[in-house]
CSV table of C-alpha atoms in Angstrom, one decimal:
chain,number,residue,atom,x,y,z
A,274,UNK,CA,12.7,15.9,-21.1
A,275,UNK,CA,11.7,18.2,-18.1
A,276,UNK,CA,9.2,17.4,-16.2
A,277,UNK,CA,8.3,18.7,-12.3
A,278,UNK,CA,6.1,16.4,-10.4
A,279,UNK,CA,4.0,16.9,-7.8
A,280,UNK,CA,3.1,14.1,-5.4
A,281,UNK,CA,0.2,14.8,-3.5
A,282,UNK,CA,-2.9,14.8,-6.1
A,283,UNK,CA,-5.8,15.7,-3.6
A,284,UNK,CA,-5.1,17.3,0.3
A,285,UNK,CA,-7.4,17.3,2.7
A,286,UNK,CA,-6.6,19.3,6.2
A,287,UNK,CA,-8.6,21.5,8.6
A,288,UNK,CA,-8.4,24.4,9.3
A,289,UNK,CA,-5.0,25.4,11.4
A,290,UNK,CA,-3.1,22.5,10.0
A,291,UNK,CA,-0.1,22.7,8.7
A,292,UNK,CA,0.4,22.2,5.2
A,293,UNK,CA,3.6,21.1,2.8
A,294,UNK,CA,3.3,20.3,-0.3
A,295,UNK,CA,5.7,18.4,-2.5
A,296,UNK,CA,7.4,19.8,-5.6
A,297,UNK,CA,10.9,17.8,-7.5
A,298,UNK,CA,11.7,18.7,-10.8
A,299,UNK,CA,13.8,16.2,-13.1
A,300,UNK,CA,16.7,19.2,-14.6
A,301,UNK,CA,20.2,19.7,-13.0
A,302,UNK,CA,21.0,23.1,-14.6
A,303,UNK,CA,20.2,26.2,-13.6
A,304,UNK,CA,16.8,26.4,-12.8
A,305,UNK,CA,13.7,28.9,-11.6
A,306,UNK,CA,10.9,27.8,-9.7
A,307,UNK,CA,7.7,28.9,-8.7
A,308,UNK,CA,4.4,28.1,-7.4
A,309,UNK,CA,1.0,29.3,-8.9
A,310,UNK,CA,-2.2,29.2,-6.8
A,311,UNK,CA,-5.7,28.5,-8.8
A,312,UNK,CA,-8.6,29.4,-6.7
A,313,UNK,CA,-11.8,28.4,-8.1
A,314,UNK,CA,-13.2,29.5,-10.9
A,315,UNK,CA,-10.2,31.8,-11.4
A,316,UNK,CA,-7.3,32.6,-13.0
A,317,UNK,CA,-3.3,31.1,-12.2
A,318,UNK,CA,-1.8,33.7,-9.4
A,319,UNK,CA,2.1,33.5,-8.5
A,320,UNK,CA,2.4,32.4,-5.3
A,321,UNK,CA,6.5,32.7,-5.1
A,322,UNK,CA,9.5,32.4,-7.0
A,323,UNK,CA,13.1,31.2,-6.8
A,324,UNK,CA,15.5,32.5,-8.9
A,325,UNK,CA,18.8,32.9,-6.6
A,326,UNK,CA,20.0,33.7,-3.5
A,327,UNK,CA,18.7,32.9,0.0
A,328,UNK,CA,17.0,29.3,-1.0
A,329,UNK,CA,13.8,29.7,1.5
A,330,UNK,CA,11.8,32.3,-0.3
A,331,UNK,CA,8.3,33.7,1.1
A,332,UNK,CA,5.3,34.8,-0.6
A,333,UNK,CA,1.7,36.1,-0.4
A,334,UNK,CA,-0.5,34.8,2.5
A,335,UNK,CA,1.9,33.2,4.8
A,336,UNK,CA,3.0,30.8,2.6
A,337,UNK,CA,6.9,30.0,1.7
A,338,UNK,CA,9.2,27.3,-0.4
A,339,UNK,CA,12.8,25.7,0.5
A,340,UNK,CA,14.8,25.0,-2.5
A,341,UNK,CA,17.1,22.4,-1.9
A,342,UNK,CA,19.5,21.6,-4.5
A,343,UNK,CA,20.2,18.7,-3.8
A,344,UNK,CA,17.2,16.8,-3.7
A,345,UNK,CA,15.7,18.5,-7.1
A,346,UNK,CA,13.0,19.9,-4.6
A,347,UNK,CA,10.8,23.2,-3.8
A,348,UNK,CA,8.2,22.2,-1.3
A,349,UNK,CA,5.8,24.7,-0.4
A,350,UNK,CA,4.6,25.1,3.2
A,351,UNK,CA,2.1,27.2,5.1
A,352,UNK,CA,1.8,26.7,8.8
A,353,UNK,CA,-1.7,27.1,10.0
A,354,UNK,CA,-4.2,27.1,6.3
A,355,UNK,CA,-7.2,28.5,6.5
A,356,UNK,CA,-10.6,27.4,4.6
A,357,UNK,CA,-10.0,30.4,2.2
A,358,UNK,CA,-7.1,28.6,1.2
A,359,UNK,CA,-8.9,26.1,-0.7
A,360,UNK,CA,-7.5,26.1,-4.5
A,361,UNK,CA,-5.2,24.0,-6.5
A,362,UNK,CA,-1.6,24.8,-6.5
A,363,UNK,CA,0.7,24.3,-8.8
A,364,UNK,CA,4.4,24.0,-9.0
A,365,UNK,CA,6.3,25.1,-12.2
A,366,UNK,CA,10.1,25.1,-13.7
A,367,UNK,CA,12.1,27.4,-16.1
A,368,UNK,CA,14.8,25.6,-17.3
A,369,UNK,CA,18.1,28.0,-18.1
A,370,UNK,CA,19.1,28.2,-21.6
A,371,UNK,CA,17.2,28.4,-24.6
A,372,UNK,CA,13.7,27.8,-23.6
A,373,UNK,CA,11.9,30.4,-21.3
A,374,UNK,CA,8.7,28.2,-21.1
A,375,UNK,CA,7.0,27.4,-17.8
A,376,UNK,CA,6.8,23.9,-17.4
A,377,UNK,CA,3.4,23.3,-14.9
A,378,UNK,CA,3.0,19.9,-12.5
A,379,UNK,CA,0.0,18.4,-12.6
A,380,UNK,CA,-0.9,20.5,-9.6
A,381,UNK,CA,-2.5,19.7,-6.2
A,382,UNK,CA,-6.5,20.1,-4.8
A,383,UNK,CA,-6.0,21.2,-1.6
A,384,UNK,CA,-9.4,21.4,0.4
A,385,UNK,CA,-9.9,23.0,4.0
A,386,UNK,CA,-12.6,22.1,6.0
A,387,UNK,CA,-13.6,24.6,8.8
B,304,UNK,CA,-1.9,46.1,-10.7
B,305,UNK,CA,-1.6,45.7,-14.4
B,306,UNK,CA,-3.3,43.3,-16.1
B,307,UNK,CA,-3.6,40.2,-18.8
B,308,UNK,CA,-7.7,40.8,-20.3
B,309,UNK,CA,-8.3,38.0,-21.8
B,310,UNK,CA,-11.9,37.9,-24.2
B,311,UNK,CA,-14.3,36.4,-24.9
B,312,UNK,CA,-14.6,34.5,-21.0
B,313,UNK,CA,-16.3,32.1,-22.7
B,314,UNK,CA,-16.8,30.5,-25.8
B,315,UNK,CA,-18.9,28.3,-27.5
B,316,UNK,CA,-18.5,26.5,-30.7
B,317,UNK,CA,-19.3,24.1,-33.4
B,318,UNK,CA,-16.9,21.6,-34.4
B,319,UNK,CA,-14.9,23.1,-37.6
B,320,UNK,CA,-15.3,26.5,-36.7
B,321,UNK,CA,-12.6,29.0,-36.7
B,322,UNK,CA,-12.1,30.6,-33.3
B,323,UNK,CA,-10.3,33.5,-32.2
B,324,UNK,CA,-9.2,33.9,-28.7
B,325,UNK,CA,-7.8,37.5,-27.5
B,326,UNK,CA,-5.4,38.9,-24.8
B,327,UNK,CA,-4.5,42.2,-24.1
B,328,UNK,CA,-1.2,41.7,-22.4
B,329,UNK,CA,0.8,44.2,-19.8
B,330,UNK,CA,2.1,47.2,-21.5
B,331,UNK,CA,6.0,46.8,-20.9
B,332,UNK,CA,5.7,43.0,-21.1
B,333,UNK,CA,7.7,41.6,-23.8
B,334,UNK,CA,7.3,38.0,-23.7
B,335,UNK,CA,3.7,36.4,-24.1
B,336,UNK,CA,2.2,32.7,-24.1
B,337,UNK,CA,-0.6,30.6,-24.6
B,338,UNK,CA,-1.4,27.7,-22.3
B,339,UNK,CA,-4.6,25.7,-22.1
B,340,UNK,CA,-5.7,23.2,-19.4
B,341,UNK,CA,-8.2,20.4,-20.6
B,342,UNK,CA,-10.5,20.1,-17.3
B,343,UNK,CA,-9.0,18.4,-14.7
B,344,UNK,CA,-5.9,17.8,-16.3
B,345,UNK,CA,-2.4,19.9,-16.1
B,346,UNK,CA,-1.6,23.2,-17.5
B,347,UNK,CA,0.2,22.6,-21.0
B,348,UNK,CA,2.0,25.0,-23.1
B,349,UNK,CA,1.2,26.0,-26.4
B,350,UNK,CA,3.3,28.6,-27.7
B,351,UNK,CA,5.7,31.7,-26.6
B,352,UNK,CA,6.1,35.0,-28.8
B,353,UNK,CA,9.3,37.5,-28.3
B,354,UNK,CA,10.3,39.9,-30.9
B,355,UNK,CA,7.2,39.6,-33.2
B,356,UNK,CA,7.8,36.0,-33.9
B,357,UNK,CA,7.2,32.8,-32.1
B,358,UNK,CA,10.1,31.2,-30.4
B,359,UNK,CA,8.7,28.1,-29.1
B,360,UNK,CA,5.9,26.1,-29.5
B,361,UNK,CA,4.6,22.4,-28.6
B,362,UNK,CA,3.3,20.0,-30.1
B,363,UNK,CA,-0.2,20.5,-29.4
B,364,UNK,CA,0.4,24.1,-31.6
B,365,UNK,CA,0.4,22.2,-34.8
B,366,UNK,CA,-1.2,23.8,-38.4
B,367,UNK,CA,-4.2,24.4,-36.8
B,368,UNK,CA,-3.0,26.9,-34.7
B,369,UNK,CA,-1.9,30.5,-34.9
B,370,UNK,CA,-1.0,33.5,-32.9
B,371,UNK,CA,-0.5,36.9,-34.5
B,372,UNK,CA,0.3,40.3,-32.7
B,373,UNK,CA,-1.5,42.6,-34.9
B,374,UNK,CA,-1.4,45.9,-33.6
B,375,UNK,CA,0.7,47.3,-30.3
B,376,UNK,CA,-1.5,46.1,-27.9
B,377,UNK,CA,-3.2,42.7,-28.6
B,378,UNK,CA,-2.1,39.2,-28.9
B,379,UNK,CA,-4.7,36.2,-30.4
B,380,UNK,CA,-4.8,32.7,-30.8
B,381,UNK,CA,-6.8,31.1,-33.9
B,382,UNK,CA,-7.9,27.9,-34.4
B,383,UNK,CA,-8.9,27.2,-37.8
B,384,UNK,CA,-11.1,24.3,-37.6
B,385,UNK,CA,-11.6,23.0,-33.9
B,386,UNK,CA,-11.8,19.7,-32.7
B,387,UNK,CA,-14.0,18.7,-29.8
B,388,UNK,CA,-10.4,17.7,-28.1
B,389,UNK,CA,-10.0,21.6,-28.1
B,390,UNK,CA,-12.6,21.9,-25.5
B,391,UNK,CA,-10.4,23.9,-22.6
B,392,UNK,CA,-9.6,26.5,-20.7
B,393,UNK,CA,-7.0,28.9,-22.4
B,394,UNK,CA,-4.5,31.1,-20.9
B,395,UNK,CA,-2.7,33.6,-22.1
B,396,UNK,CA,0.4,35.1,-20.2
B,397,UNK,CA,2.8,38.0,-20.4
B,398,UNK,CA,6.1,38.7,-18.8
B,399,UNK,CA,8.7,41.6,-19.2
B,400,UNK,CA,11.5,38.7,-18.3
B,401,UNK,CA,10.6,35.0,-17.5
B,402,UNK,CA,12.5,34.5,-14.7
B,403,UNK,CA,10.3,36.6,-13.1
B,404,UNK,CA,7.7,34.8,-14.0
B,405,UNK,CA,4.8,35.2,-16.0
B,406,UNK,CA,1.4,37.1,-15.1
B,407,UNK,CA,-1.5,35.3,-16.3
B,408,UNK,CA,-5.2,36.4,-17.8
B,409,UNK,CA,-8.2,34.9,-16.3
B,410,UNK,CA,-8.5,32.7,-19.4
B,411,UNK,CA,-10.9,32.1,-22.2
B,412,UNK,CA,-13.2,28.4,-21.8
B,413,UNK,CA,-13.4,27.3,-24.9
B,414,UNK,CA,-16.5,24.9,-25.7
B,415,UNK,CA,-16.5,23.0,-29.1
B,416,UNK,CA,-20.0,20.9,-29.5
């Protein structure tokens, strides 16, 4: 079965760190990928996508992914986080083909302390 | 920016009731979902609807579940008789592709006492 995983549970940095966060997925087809942001008490936002193309993608609020194939990965990175970046992110997979359902990681508490 | 509405924000229930959770999704969207996410746990899928019918669902949606487009605009999910397991957050979500990804509502928390 698919699955993404996500290896860092609970982050802690400071403010002005740098950040990466780890993503692999478990599918060698064709694949989308994307990372959702859950602030608190909020909804799931889209962070950035993959589909194709140029395999370092960027999206809102400084932050950007690296796809790399070969290592069934999409890493998000940001490189200075701020305290309002303090939410749970999450990485997620559509698998090509017949299904067009987004499969979610377990996700990862990030916490920045001014 | 367009929109998912989801209603009621919260809900609270006794075990065995029927629910009904609602989502308005984006006009020109023509894929929706339903995921929930039991606190502090992942987000799961529950079901996805294209063409009036559903085209996928997990094995969470079993009997006890349903989701009906009724009219143009709205998209629910019932639960006939809930458990106290269905105590979550639920999501709905609406795309006009999915590999563009999905737009999600701010979700209905479900509480079943």
């Amino acid at each position: 079965a698919q699955s993404v995983s996500q290896h860092n549970h609970h982050v802690i940095l400071s403010e002005a760190a740098s950040l990466e966060l780890g993503c692999n997925y478990s599918y060698g087809g064709t694949v989308n990928l994307f990372w959702y942001v859950q602030y608190p008490g909020q909804h799931l936002q889209l962070l950035l996508k993959y589909f194709s193309g140029d395999p370092l993608v960027k999206g809102i609020k400084g932050f950007e992914a690296e796809f790399i194939k070969s290592k069934f990965s999409f890493n998000l990175r940001k490189p200075s986080v701020q305290w309002s970046d303090t939410a749970e992110y999450f990485c997620a997979v559509i698998v090509g083909g017949a299904t067009n359902k987004l499969i979610f990681g377990t996700g990862t508490l990030l916490a920045v302390q001014p | 920016e367009p929109e998912v509405t989801q209603t009621p924000s919260h809900q609270v229930t006794q075990m065995g009731q029927e629910v009904i959770l609602r989502c308005v999704p984006i006009s020109n969207h023509l894929y929706f979902y339903w995921y929930r996410q039991i606190l502090g746990q992942k987000v799961e899928f529950l079901v996805s609807f294209y063409n009036n019918e559903i085209s996928e669902k997990s094995e969470i949606f079993d009997d006890q579940f349903s989701v009906e487009r009724p009219d143009g605009s709205n998209f629910t999910l019932k639960i006939r008789s809930t458990k106290l397991e269905d105590s979550a957050m639920y999501f709905c979500a609406s795309t006009p592709r999915p590999i563009y990804g999905y737009t999600f509502g701010s979700g209905t928390r479900l509480t079943v006492v």
